[in-house]
Coordinates of C-alpha atoms and ligand atoms in Angstrom, one line a residue:
Chain A
X277 CA 20.3 -19.0 -9.5
X278 CA 20.1 -15.5 -10.8
X279 CA 18.2 -13.1 -9.0
X280 CA 17.2 -9.5 -10.3
X281 CA 16.2 -7.0 -7.5
X282 CA 14.0 -3.9 -8.5
X283 CA 15.4 -0.7 -7.1
X284 CA 13.5 2.5 -6.8
X285 CA 15.0 5.9 -6.1
X286 CA 12.4 8.0 -4.1
X287 CA 12.6 11.2 -1.8
X288 CA 13.6 10.5 1.7
X289 CA 10.5 10.1 3.8
X290 CA 12.4 11.5 6.7
X291 CA 11.9 15.0 5.2
X292 CA 8.7 17.0 3.8
X293 CA 8.1 15.7 0.4
X294 CA 6.6 18.2 -2.3
X295 CA 4.7 18.0 -5.3
X296 CA 5.0 20.5 -8.0
X297 CA 1.7 22.5 -8.0
X298 CA 1.9 23.0 -11.8
X299 CA 2.3 19.8 -13.0
X300 CA 1.5 17.6 -10.1
X301 CA 4.5 15.5 -10.4
X302 CA 7.2 15.0 -7.6
X303 CA 9.5 18.1 -6.9
X304 CA 12.5 16.1 -7.2
X305 CA 14.7 18.9 -5.8
X306 CA 12.8 19.3 -2.9
X307 CA 14.2 16.3 -0.8
X308 CA 17.2 13.9 -0.7
X309 CA 16.9 10.9 -3.0
X310 CA 17.6 7.6 -1.6
X311 CA 16.8 3.8 -2.3
X312 CA 13.2 3.1 -0.9
X313 CA 13.9 1.3 2.3
X314 CA 11.4 -1.7 1.3
X315 CA 13.8 -2.1 -1.9
X316 CA 16.8 -2.6 0.4
X317 CA 14.8 -5.2 2.3
X318 CA 14.2 -6.9 -1.1
X319 CA 17.9 -6.9 -1.7
X320 CA 18.5 -8.3 1.6
X321 CA 16.1 -11.3 0.8
X322 CA 18.3 -11.8 -2.5
X323 CA 21.6 -11.5 -0.4
X324 CA 20.6 -13.8 2.1
X325 CA 20.0 -16.4 -0.3
X326 CA 23.2 -15.9 -1.9
X327 CA 24.9 -16.0 1.6
X328 CA 24.1 -19.4 2.0
X329 CA 23.8 -20.7 -1.7
X330 CA 27.4 -20.2 -3.7
X331 CA 27.0 -19.2 -7.3
X332 CA 24.0 -17.1 -6.8
X333 CA 24.1 -14.1 -8.8
X334 CA 22.3 -10.8 -7.6
X335 CA 21.6 -8.1 -9.9
X336 CA 19.9 -4.6 -8.9
X337 CA 17.8 -3.1 -11.8
X338 CA 16.4 0.5 -11.8
X339 CA 14.9 2.9 -14.4
X340 CA 15.2 6.5 -13.7
X341 CA 17.4 9.6 -14.3
X342 CA 21.2 9.8 -13.8
X343 CA 21.0 10.4 -10.0
X344 CA 19.9 6.6 -9.6
X345 CA 23.5 5.7 -10.3
X346 CA 24.0 6.6 -6.3
X347 CA 21.3 4.0 -5.3
X348 CA 22.5 1.5 -7.7
X349 CA 26.3 2.0 -6.1
X350 CA 24.7 1.6 -2.7
X351 CA 23.1 -1.7 -3.7
X352 CA 26.5 -2.9 -5.2
X353 CA 28.2 -2.0 -2.1
X354 CA 25.6 -4.0 0.1
X355 CA 26.4 -7.0 -2.0
X356 CA 24.8 -7.1 -5.5
X357 CA 27.2 -8.4 -8.0
X358 CA 26.2 -6.1 -10.9
X359 CA 23.5 -3.4 -11.7
X360 CA 21.5 -2.5 -14.8
X361 CA 20.4 1.0 -15.1
X362 CA 17.6 1.9 -17.7
X363 CA 18.1 5.6 -18.5
X364 CA 16.5 7.6 -21.3
X365 CA 15.4 11.3 -21.6
X366 CA 12.1 10.0 -23.3
X367 CA 11.3 8.3 -19.8
X368 CA 10.7 11.4 -17.7
X369 CA 7.4 11.6 -16.1
X370 CA 6.7 7.8 -16.8
X371 CA 3.5 6.5 -15.2
X372 CA 3.0 3.1 -13.6
X373 CA 2.2 1.5 -17.0
X374 CA 5.1 2.7 -18.9
X375 CA 7.5 1.9 -16.1
X376 CA 6.2 -1.6 -15.9
X377 CA 6.5 -2.0 -19.6
X378 CA 10.3 -0.7 -19.7
X379 CA 11.4 -2.8 -16.7
X380 CA 9.9 -5.9 -18.5
X381 CA 11.6 -5.3 -21.6
X382 CA 14.9 -5.0 -19.5
X383 CA 14.0 -8.3 -18.2
X384 CA 13.3 -10.0 -21.2
X385 CA 16.6 -9.0 -22.4
X386 CA 18.5 -10.9 -19.7
X387 CA 18.3 -14.3 -18.0
X388 CA 16.8 -14.7 -14.5
X389 CA 15.1 -17.0 -12.1
X390 CA 13.6 -14.9 -9.7
X391 CA 12.7 -11.2 -9.6
X392 CA 12.1 -9.6 -6.2
X393 CA 10.8 -6.1 -5.8
X394 CA 9.4 -4.1 -2.9
X395 CA 5.4 -4.1 -2.4
X396 CA 4.9 -0.6 -2.9
X397 CA 7.2 2.4 -3.1
X398 CA 6.8 5.3 -0.6
X399 CA 6.2 7.9 -3.2
X400 CA 3.8 6.6 -5.6
X401 CA 2.2 4.0 -3.4
X402 CA 0.7 2.2 -6.2
X403 CA 1.9 -1.3 -5.5
X404 CA 1.0 -2.5 -8.9
X405 CA 4.4 -2.6 -10.9
X406 CA 5.6 -6.0 -9.9
X407 CA 2.4 -7.6 -10.9
X408 CA 2.3 -5.7 -14.2
X409 CA 5.8 -7.0 -14.9
X410 CA 4.7 -10.6 -14.0
X411 CA 1.8 -10.2 -16.5
X412 CA 4.1 -8.5 -19.3
X413 CA 6.3 -11.9 -19.0
X414 CA 3.6 -14.3 -18.3
X415 CA 4.9 -15.3 -15.2
X416 CA 3.3 -16.1 -11.6
X417 CA 3.5 -13.3 -9.0
X418 CA 3.7 -13.5 -5.3
X419 CA 3.2 -10.0 -4.0
X420 CA 3.0 -8.6 -0.8
X421 CA 5.1 -11.4 1.1
X422 CA 5.7 -10.6 4.8
X423 CA 8.1 -13.7 4.7
X424 CA 9.9 -15.7 1.8
X425 CA 11.5 -19.0 1.1
X426 CA 13.5 -19.5 -1.9
X427 CA 14.6 -23.0 -3.3
X428 CA 16.4 -24.3 -6.4
X429 CA 13.0 -24.6 -7.9
X430 CA 10.5 -22.5 -6.4
X431 CA 9.6 -19.6 -4.0
X432 CA 6.9 -19.7 -1.3
X433 CA 6.1 -17.0 1.4
X434 CA 3.3 -15.8 3.5
X435 CA 1.2 -13.1 1.7
X436 CA -0.4 -10.2 3.7
X437 CA -4.1 -9.9 3.4
X438 CA -7.1 -7.9 4.2
X439 CA -8.4 -10.4 6.6
X440 CA -5.6 -12.6 7.3
X441 CA -2.7 -14.1 5.5
X442 CA -2.1 -16.6 2.9
X443 CA 0.7 -19.5 2.5
X444 CA 1.6 -19.4 -1.2
X445 CA 3.9 -20.9 -3.5
X446 CA 5.0 -21.0 -7.1
X447 CA 7.5 -22.5 -9.4
X448 CA 10.4 -20.4 -10.9
X449 CA 10.9 -18.3 -12.8
X450 CA 8.5 -15.8 -11.0
X451 CA 8.1 -12.4 -9.6
X452 CA 7.7 -11.6 -6.0
X453 CA 7.3 -8.6 -3.9
X454 CA 8.1 -8.1 -0.2
X455 CA 6.6 -5.9 2.6
X456 CA 8.6 -4.2 5.3
X457 CA 8.1 -7.2 7.6
X458 CA 10.9 -9.2 6.1
X459 CA 14.5 -8.9 7.0
X460 CA 16.0 -5.4 7.7
X461 CA 18.8 -4.7 5.3
X462 CA 22.5 -4.8 6.0
X463 CA 24.8 -1.9 5.9
X464 CA 27.5 -1.6 3.4
X465 CA 30.8 -2.4 5.1
X466 CA 34.1 -1.0 3.9
X467 CA 35.1 -4.0 1.7
X468 CA 31.8 -3.9 -0.1
X469 CA 32.1 0.0 -0.6
X470 CA 35.5 -0.6 -2.1
X471 CA 34.8 -3.6 -4.3
X472 CA 31.4 -1.8 -5.5
X473 CA 33.7 0.5 -7.4
X474 CA 34.9 -2.3 -9.8
X475 CA 31.6 -4.0 -10.4
X476 CA 29.7 -3.7 -13.5
X477 CA 27.0 -1.0 -13.8
X478 CA 25.3 -1.0 -17.3
X479 CA 23.6 1.9 -18.6
X480 CA 20.9 0.9 -21.1
X481 CA 18.8 3.0 -23.4
X482 CA 15.4 2.5 -24.8
X483 CA 16.6 1.7 -28.3
X484 CA 19.1 -0.9 -26.8
X485 CA 15.7 -2.6 -25.2
X486 CA 14.3 -2.4 -28.8
X487 CA 11.6 0.2 -27.5
X488 CA 10.6 3.0 -29.6
X489 CA 11.2 6.3 -27.7
X490 CA 8.3 7.9 -29.4
X491 CA 6.1 4.9 -28.0
X492 CA 7.8 5.2 -24.7
X493 CA 6.7 8.9 -24.5
X494 CA 3.0 7.8 -24.4
X495 CA 1.5 7.7 -20.8
X496 CA -2.2 7.6 -20.5
X497 CA -2.4 9.1 -17.1
X498 CA -2.9 12.7 -16.7
X499 CA -2.8 15.0 -13.5
X500 CA -5.8 17.3 -13.8
X501 CA -5.1 19.5 -10.7
X502 CA -3.0 19.6 -7.7
X503 CA -3.8 21.7 -4.4
X504 CA -1.9 21.6 -1.0
X505 CA -3.6 21.3 2.4
X506 CA -2.7 24.0 4.8
X507 CA -0.1 22.5 7.4
X508 CA -2.0 21.6 10.8
X509 CA -0.8 23.6 13.6
X510 CA -0.3 22.8 17.3
X511 CA -3.1 23.3 19.6
X512 CA -2.9 23.5 23.5
X513 CA -0.1 21.3 25.4
X514 CA 0.0 21.0 29.2
X515 CA 2.5 19.3 31.6
X516 CA 0.9 16.6 33.7
X517 CA 1.1 17.9 37.5
X518 CA -1.4 15.4 38.5
X519 CA -4.5 16.1 37.1
X520 CA -3.8 15.9 33.2
X521 CA -6.1 12.7 32.8
X522 CA -9.2 14.7 34.2
X523 CA -8.1 17.8 32.1
X524 CA -8.2 15.7 29.0
X525 CA -11.4 14.0 29.8
X526 CA -13.0 17.4 30.1
X527 CA -11.4 18.5 26.8
X528 CA -12.9 15.5 25.1
X529 CA -16.1 16.1 26.8
X530 CA -16.2 19.6 25.9
X531 CA -15.7 18.6 22.4
X532 CA -18.6 15.8 22.4
X533 CA -15.9 13.1 21.8
X534 CA -16.7 10.9 24.7
Chain B
X227 CA -26.0 4.6 -19.6
X228 CA -22.6 2.7 -19.7
X229 CA -21.5 -0.3 -17.9
X230 CA -19.2 0.4 -14.9
X231 CA -17.7 -3.0 -13.7
X232 CA -16.9 -3.7 -10.1
X233 CA -14.9 -6.6 -8.9
X234 CA -16.4 -8.0 -5.9
X235 CA -14.0 -9.7 -3.6
X236 CA -14.9 -12.6 -1.4
X237 CA -13.5 -13.2 2.1
X238 CA -12.0 -16.7 2.9
X239 CA -15.5 -17.8 3.9
X240 CA -17.1 -16.9 0.7
X241 CA -18.7 -13.6 2.1
X242 CA -18.7 -10.5 0.0
X243 CA -15.9 -8.2 1.4
X244 CA -17.1 -5.0 3.1
X245 CA -15.8 -3.0 0.0
X246 CA -18.7 -4.1 -2.1
X247 CA -21.2 -1.3 -1.0
X248 CA -18.9 1.4 -1.4
X249 CA -17.7 0.3 -4.9
X250 CA -21.2 -0.1 -6.0
X251 CA -22.3 3.2 -4.6
X252 CA -19.6 5.0 -6.5
X253 CA -20.2 3.0 -9.7
X254 CA -23.8 3.9 -9.7
X255 CA -22.6 7.8 -9.9
X256 CA -20.6 7.0 -13.0
X257 CA -23.1 4.6 -15.0
X258 CA -24.8 1.0 -14.6
X259 CA -23.1 -0.8 -11.8
X260 CA -22.3 -4.5 -13.0
X261 CA -20.9 -6.5 -9.9
X262 CA -18.4 -9.3 -11.2
X263 CA -17.6 -12.2 -9.0
X264 CA -15.3 -15.2 -9.2
X265 CA -17.1 -18.1 -7.9
X266 CA -16.4 -21.6 -7.0
X267 CA -18.4 -24.5 -8.5
X268 CA -19.5 -25.3 -4.9
X269 CA -22.1 -22.3 -5.7
X270 CA -22.9 -18.8 -4.5
X271 CA -26.5 -18.9 -3.3
X272 CA -27.9 -15.5 -2.2
X273 CA -25.0 -13.5 -3.7
X274 CA -26.9 -11.9 -6.5
X275 CA -29.6 -10.7 -4.0
X276 CA -27.2 -9.4 -1.7
X277 CA -25.2 -7.5 -4.3
X278 CA -28.6 -6.0 -5.7
X279 CA -29.2 -4.6 -2.2
X280 CA -26.0 -2.6 -2.6
X281 CA -27.1 -1.3 -5.8
X282 CA -25.7 -3.8 -8.5
X283 CA -28.1 -3.6 -11.7
X284 CA -26.4 -6.7 -12.9
X285 CA -24.4 -9.4 -11.4
X286 CA -22.0 -11.1 -13.5
X287 CA -20.9 -14.6 -11.9
X288 CA -18.1 -16.2 -13.4
X289 CA -17.6 -19.9 -12.2
X290 CA -14.0 -21.1 -12.2
X291 CA -12.4 -24.2 -10.7
X292 CA -9.4 -22.1 -9.3
X293 CA -11.3 -20.0 -6.6
X294 CA -9.4 -20.5 -3.4
X295 CA -6.6 -22.5 -4.7
X296 CA -4.9 -20.1 -7.2
X297 CA -3.8 -16.8 -6.4
X298 CA -5.7 -13.7 -8.0
X299 CA -5.9 -15.8 -11.3
X300 CA -9.6 -16.6 -11.0
X301 CA -10.5 -13.0 -10.3
X302 CA -8.5 -11.7 -13.0
X303 CA -10.1 -14.2 -15.7
X304 CA -13.5 -13.4 -14.5
X305 CA -12.9 -9.8 -14.8
X306 CA -11.3 -9.9 -18.2
X307 CA -14.2 -11.9 -19.5
X308 CA -16.6 -9.4 -18.2
X309 CA -14.7 -6.4 -19.7
X310 CA -14.7 -8.4 -23.2
X311 CA -18.4 -9.1 -23.0
X312 CA -19.8 -5.8 -21.4
X313 CA -17.8 -3.1 -22.9
X314 CA -17.3 -1.2 -20.0
X315 CA -16.6 2.8 -19.5
X316 CA -14.8 2.0 -16.3
X317 CA -13.6 -0.9 -14.2
X318 CA -13.4 -0.2 -10.4
X319 CA -11.6 -2.7 -7.8
X320 CA -10.7 -2.0 -4.1
X321 CA -7.3 -0.6 -3.5
X322 CA -6.6 -3.9 -1.7
X323 CA -4.0 -6.3 -2.2
X324 CA -6.0 -8.6 -4.3
X325 CA -7.7 -5.6 -6.1
X326 CA -4.4 -3.9 -6.9
X327 CA -2.9 -7.3 -8.2
X328 CA -6.1 -8.0 -10.5
X329 CA -6.0 -4.1 -11.8
X330 CA -2.3 -4.5 -12.4
X331 CA -2.5 -7.7 -14.7
X332 CA -5.8 -6.7 -16.3
X333 CA -4.3 -3.4 -17.4
X334 CA -1.3 -4.9 -19.0
X335 CA -3.7 -7.6 -20.7
X336 CA -6.2 -5.2 -22.1
X337 CA -4.0 -2.0 -22.6
X338 CA -6.1 -0.2 -20.0
X339 CA -4.9 2.8 -18.0
X340 CA -4.6 2.5 -14.3
X341 CA -5.9 5.0 -11.6
X342 CA -4.6 4.1 -8.3
X343 CA -5.8 4.7 -4.8
X344 CA -8.8 7.2 -5.6
X345 CA -10.6 8.6 -2.7
X346 CA -13.6 10.0 -4.7
X347 CA -14.6 9.7 -8.4
X348 CA -16.9 11.6 -10.7
X349 CA -17.5 11.7 -14.2
X350 CA -17.1 14.9 -16.3
X351 CA -17.5 15.3 -20.1
X352 CA -17.2 11.6 -20.7
X353 CA -14.0 11.1 -18.6
X354 CA -13.6 9.5 -15.3
X355 CA -11.9 12.2 -12.8
X356 CA -10.4 10.7 -9.8
X357 CA -9.5 12.5 -6.5
X358 CA -6.2 11.3 -4.7
X359 CA -5.0 12.2 -1.3
X360 CA -1.1 12.2 -1.5
X361 CA 1.8 12.0 0.9
X362 CA -0.7 11.8 4.0
X363 CA -3.2 14.3 2.9
X364 CA -0.7 16.9 2.4
X365 CA -1.7 17.2 -1.2
X366 CA -5.1 16.6 -3.2
X367 CA -4.5 15.5 -6.9
X368 CA -7.2 15.0 -9.6
X369 CA -6.2 12.9 -12.3
X370 CA -7.6 10.8 -15.3
X371 CA -6.5 8.6 -18.0
X372 CA -6.6 9.6 -21.6
X373 CA -7.7 7.5 -24.6
X374 CA -8.1 4.1 -22.9
X375 CA -10.4 2.4 -20.5
X376 CA -9.8 3.5 -16.9
X377 CA -9.4 0.8 -14.3
X378 CA -9.6 2.6 -11.0
X379 CA -8.7 1.3 -7.6
X380 CA -10.7 2.9 -4.8
X381 CA -9.1 3.5 -1.6
X382 CA -11.0 1.3 1.1
X383 CA -13.5 3.1 3.3
X384 CA -13.2 6.6 1.4
X385 CA -16.7 6.3 -0.2
X386 CA -19.5 7.2 2.1
X387 CA -22.5 7.1 0.4
X388 CA -24.5 4.1 -0.7
X389 CA -26.5 3.1 -3.7
X390 CA -30.2 2.2 -3.4
X391 CA -31.2 -1.4 -3.5
X392 CA -32.4 -2.9 -6.8
X393 CA -33.3 -6.2 -8.3
X394 CA -30.5 -7.3 -10.5
X395 CA -30.3 -9.1 -13.6
X396 CA -28.2 -12.3 -13.1
X397 CA -25.6 -13.6 -15.8
X398 CA -23.9 -16.9 -15.2
X399 CA -20.8 -18.0 -17.2
X400 CA -17.5 -19.8 -16.4
X401 CA -13.8 -19.5 -17.5
X402 CA -10.9 -21.8 -17.5
X403 CA -7.8 -20.5 -15.6
X404 CA -4.1 -21.2 -16.7
X405 CA -2.5 -22.7 -13.7
X406 CA 0.8 -22.4 -15.2
X407 CA 1.3 -18.7 -14.6
X408 CA -0.4 -18.4 -11.3
X409 CA 0.8 -18.9 -7.7
X410 CA -0.9 -21.5 -5.5
X411 CA -2.6 -21.1 -2.3
X412 CA -1.5 -23.7 0.3
X413 CA -3.2 -22.3 3.3
X414 CA -5.3 -19.6 4.4
X415 CA -4.6 -18.2 8.1
X416 CA -7.8 -15.9 9.1
X417 CA -6.9 -12.8 11.2
X418 CA -8.1 -13.1 15.0
X419 CA -11.2 -11.3 15.6
X420 CA -10.8 -8.6 18.0
X421 CA -14.3 -7.6 18.5
X422 CA -13.1 -3.9 18.2
X423 CA -14.0 -1.6 15.4
X424 CA -12.0 -2.0 12.1
X425 CA -9.0 0.5 12.0
X426 CA -9.9 1.6 8.6
X427 CA -13.1 3.9 8.9
X428 CA -13.3 4.0 12.7
X429 CA -14.7 7.1 13.9
X430 CA -12.1 7.0 17.0
X431 CA -8.6 5.4 17.1
X432 CA -6.4 5.0 20.0
X433 CA -2.8 4.2 19.0
X434 CA 0.3 3.1 20.9
X435 CA 3.9 3.3 20.3
X436 CA 7.3 2.1 21.6
X437 CA 6.7 4.2 24.8
X438 CA 4.3 1.3 25.9
X439 CA 7.5 -0.6 26.3
X440 CA 6.1 -4.2 26.3
X441 CA 3.1 -6.3 24.9
X442 CA 1.9 -6.7 28.3
X443 CA 1.5 -3.2 29.1
X444 CA 0.2 -2.4 25.5
X445 CA -3.1 -3.5 27.3
X446 CA -3.3 0.1 28.4
X447 CA -4.0 1.2 24.9
X448 CA -6.7 -1.4 24.5
X449 CA -8.4 -0.5 27.8
X450 CA -8.8 3.3 26.5
X451 CA -9.8 2.1 23.1
X452 CA -12.6 -0.1 24.8
X453 CA -13.7 2.9 26.9
X454 CA -13.9 5.0 23.9
X455 CA -15.3 2.3 21.6
X456 CA -12.3 2.9 19.5
X457 CA -10.2 0.8 17.2
X458 CA -6.7 -0.1 18.2
X459 CA -3.7 1.4 16.0
X460 CA 0.2 1.6 16.5
X461 CA 3.4 2.7 15.2
X462 CA 5.7 0.7 13.3
X463 CA 8.1 0.6 16.2
X464 CA 5.3 -1.1 18.3
X465 CA 4.5 -3.5 15.4
X466 CA 8.2 -4.4 15.0
X467 CA 8.3 -5.0 18.8
X468 CA 5.5 -7.6 18.4
X469 CA 3.1 -5.7 20.6
X470 CA 0.4 -5.8 17.9
X471 CA -0.2 -7.2 14.6
X472 CA 0.9 -5.4 11.3
X473 CA -2.8 -4.7 10.6
X474 CA -2.8 -2.2 13.3
X475 CA 0.0 -0.1 12.0
X476 CA -0.9 3.5 11.2
X477 CA 1.4 5.5 8.7
X478 CA 3.1 5.7 5.6
X479 CA 3.4 2.1 5.0
X480 CA 0.4 1.1 7.1
X481 CA -3.2 2.1 7.1
X482 CA -4.2 5.8 6.7
X483 CA -6.9 6.9 9.1
X484 CA -8.9 10.0 9.1
X485 CA -11.1 9.7 12.3
X486 CA -13.0 12.2 14.4
X487 CA -10.5 11.6 17.3
X488 CA -7.1 10.2 17.2
X489 CA -5.1 9.4 20.4
X490 CA -1.5 8.8 20.4
X491 CA 0.1 7.1 23.4
X492 CA 3.8 6.9 23.8
X493 CA 4.3 7.9 20.0
X494 CA 7.0 10.2 19.2
X495 CA 5.1 11.5 15.9
X496 CA 7.7 10.6 13.2
X497 CA 7.0 11.9 9.8
X498 CA 6.0 8.5 8.5
X499 CA 3.6 8.0 11.4
X500 CA 2.1 11.4 11.0
X501 CA 1.5 10.8 7.2
X502 CA -1.0 8.2 8.3
X503 CA -2.9 10.2 10.9
X504 CA -2.7 14.0 10.4
X505 CA -6.0 14.3 8.6
X506 CA -7.9 13.3 11.7
X507 CA -10.5 15.8 13.0
X508 CA -9.0 16.1 16.5
X509 CA -5.6 14.8 17.7
X510 CA -4.6 14.0 21.3
X511 CA -1.2 13.0 22.4
X512 CA 0.3 11.7 25.5
X513 CA 4.1 11.7 25.7
X514 CA 6.6 12.1 28.3
X515 CA 9.0 14.1 26.1
X516 CA 7.8 17.8 25.7
X517 CA 9.8 18.0 22.4
X518 CA 8.2 14.9 20.8
X519 CA 7.0 16.1 17.1
X520 CA 3.7 14.6 17.9
X521 CA 2.8 17.9 19.7
X522 CA 3.2 19.8 16.6
X523 CA 0.0 18.4 15.0
X524 CA -1.8 17.7 18.3
X525 CA -5.0 19.7 19.2
X526 CA -4.5 18.7 23.0
X527 CA -1.1 17.4 24.3
X528 CA -0.1 16.0 27.6
X529 CA 3.4 15.9 28.6
X530 CA 3.3 13.2 30.9
X531 CA 3.8 9.5 31.6
X532 CA 1.2 7.2 30.1
X533 CA 1.1 4.8 32.8
X534 CA -0.2 7.5 35.1
X535 CA -2.4 9.6 32.8
X536 CA -4.3 7.1 31.1
X537 CA -5.7 5.2 34.1
X538 CA -6.8 8.7 35.3
X539 CA -8.2 9.6 31.8
X540 CA -10.2 6.2 31.9
X541 CA -11.6 6.8 35.5
X542 CA -12.5 10.5 34.5
X543 CA -14.2 9.5 31.4
X544 CA -16.3 6.9 33.3
X545 CA -17.0 9.4 36.1
X546 CA -18.2 12.2 33.5
X547 CA -20.6 9.5 32.0
X548 CA -22.3 8.9 35.2
Ligands
FAD48 C1 10.1 3.9 4.9 C2 9.6 4.0 6.3 C3 8.4 3.9 6.4 C4 7.8 3.9 7.8 N1 6.4 3.8 8.1 C5 6.0 4.0 9.1 C6 4.5 3.8 9.3 O1 3.7 3.5 8.6 N2 4.1 4.0 10.7 C7 4.9 4.5 11.6 O2 4.4 4.8 12.7 N3 6.2 4.6 11.5 C8 6.8 4.2 10.2 N4 8.2 4.3 10.2 C9 9.1 4.5 11.2 C10 9.1 5.6 11.9 O3 10.2 6.4 11.2 C11 9.2 5.7 13.5 O4 10.6 4.9 13.6 C12 8.3 5.1 14.3 O5 7.1 5.8 14.0 C13 8.6 5.3 15.7 O6 7.7 4.8 16.5 P1 7.1 5.3 17.7 O7 6.8 6.7 18.0 O8 6.4 4.4 18.6 O9 8.7 5.0 18.7 P2 9.7 6.2 19.2 O10 10.0 7.0 18.0 O11 10.7 5.3 19.8 O12 9.1 7.1 20.2 C14 8.4 6.6 21.4 C15 8.0 7.8 22.2 O13 7.4 7.1 23.4 C16 7.5 8.2 24.5 N5 7.5 7.4 25.8 C17 8.4 6.5 26.1 N6 7.9 6.1 27.4 C18 6.8 6.9 27.6 C19 5.9 7.0 28.6 N7 6.0 6.1 29.8 N8 4.7 7.7 28.8 C20 4.9 8.5 27.6 N9 5.6 8.7 26.6 C21 6.5 7.7 26.6 C22 9.0 8.6 24.0 O14 9.0 10.0 24.7 C23 8.9 8.7 22.5 O15 8.6 10.1 22.0 C24 8.7 4.2 8.9 C25 10.2 4.5 8.4 C26 10.5 4.6 7.3 C27 11.9 4.6 7.1

C-alpha cells in the first residue's frame, strides 16, 4: 500500500494573518509558516495504517515555495518515508484550479493506492482541491471524513454533512479528505528527527511533470479589490460582585436585545 | 438575459435544502435563474412549483438512478448536462460540503473558473463580481474570474433578499452516472433536531466553552439560549470534550456567525474562535479570568463564574419581561 498525503504550508492561525492590500494575496512575511494542522491529522491517518500494516509506504507531497521544505521535513520526522516538493517560480500566486492541476500531474507521475488530504486549508478555506484532483485523475473521492477505515482494497468513513452524516465507501485507488475530527497528530520523536535527515526529499519542477510553465502561469481568478475592516475594540468589563447577572440583563434590555 | 444555473440540493428526505431561496434570489440579480435538480426515478412531485415560488424561471429536472446511493456523482452529472444544454453565464452552488464537491469536479470537467465562498454577488460590465469575507471578516476581498465560465459557491445564509415567485417552465431529462469513479453511500445518519434555531443565520447565539466543565453542566448554555430564543454554539474545546456535536462549533474551522447578539460563556477567546464570531453586532462574555482575550472583543464583559452569573442573568431577564 502506498499512501500519498497532501501537505499545505499555511500561516500559523495563532497569529494575526495579513493580506497584502495591493494584490489581495497572502502576506507571507507577516506570520510564521507551518503545516496546516488538518494536514498533520491527514498524515496521522496514514501513519496509523502504516503502524499496523508492515510494508506500507507513506509519501508527503506539497506544492509551494522553498520554505515548504521545513514542513516536509516535519512530515518526514513524524514518520513519512519520503517527500515530494513541486517547486517552480512560475507557480507563485496559483489559484485552486492550477494547484489542483499541478498536484494531479505530480500524482500521475507516481504510483499510489490512496491520497489523503485535509478537508480545507485554514488560509484559503476553499475545500475543493481534493475533489478537483479526483476529477483530474478519474478517481472516486470521499471528502470531509470525520473518521476513516482503510483496508487492502478500499476506504470507508463517516462524512460530515449539512443535516447529518453519511457512511460512505469506495474502492482503491481513491482520494479522501479528512476533517479535524480524525485522530490528533503525533509529535516527532528524537529518532524521527534524526532519521528524517536521511530520507528522500525530491524537488520536482514543472517541466519534469511535463507541464508547460507558460500554461501554468495562467490562473483565471483575479482579485479586484481588498479592504481591511477596523479592528474591534473592547467595551465595558465589570467584575462580578454578586449582581453582574442583573447588570448584564439591564445592558441587554437597554440595547433591545431581550 | 443569460441563464444563471443554480444547483438545488435535496435533504435526506427529498426536501429542497434551505439554501434554495437565497441562491435563486442572487441568481435573479445576475440573469435568468434556472434551478437544476438531480432527482430519483421515484419522482419529484411539487418540486417545480416550490422552486418557482423561490423565483426559478426554469426548473431543469435531471433524473438519475444514483440519487441517494452514489456520492455527489448524480448532482455533478445533472449540472454538467445543464451547462452543456443551457450555455449559462454563471453557475451557483451553496458553499456546502456537497456544493463544493460538485463545483470542484465540474470546474475541472468544463475548464470553468471557481469563485469560492462568496458572501455577495453582482454583475458589472458582463463580469460576475464576488465579495468575500476573509480571515473571520478582517478583510473584504472582491474577486472575479477572467475568460472562463464562473462557478460560484455562495456562503450559506449570506444572501438576505428573496426573489419574487414565478411560474417556471419545466424541463425533464435524464443522465446515466458512471459508478466506477464515484463513492457509494451506505447509510444516512440524520442530525438530531434540537428545536432551537440553526446556528447559521441565527439572530442570537449563546456559546459555551471548556469552562462549562462537563456535558451535564453544558445545559446552562442551553437554558440561557432558550430564554433568549438563541442558537447554541460552542468552542472547539467544548466539541472535542463531547459536550456538543461538531455542528455547533463556531470559529476558524467551524461555522462563521454574524448575529445581533453573541454570548460567550466560559470561552477564552482564542484567535481561531474569534475568527468565527467577531463580526457579531454585540458581543457579551462571561469568564472568570480577567485576562481572557475574549474581553478584547466584548462590548460587555463580566469577570465572574458562569455558574453564578448565568442563573442570575436568566432570572433577571425573566423578571424584566414581566
Ligand atoms: C487550526 C486550528 C483551528 C481551530 N479552530 C477552532 C474553531 O473553529 N473554534 C474554536 O473555538 N477553536 C478553534 N481552535 C482551538 C482554539 O485554539 C482554542 O483551543 C479553543 O477555542 C479553546 O476553547 P475554549 O475557549 O472553550 O477553552 P479554553 O481556552 O480552555 O478556555 C476556557 C475558558 O473558560 C474559563 N472558565 C473556566 N471555568 C469557568 C467558569 N466556571 N466560569 C467562567 N469562566 C470559566 C477559563 O477562564 C478559560 O478562559 C482551533 C485551533 C487550531 C490550531
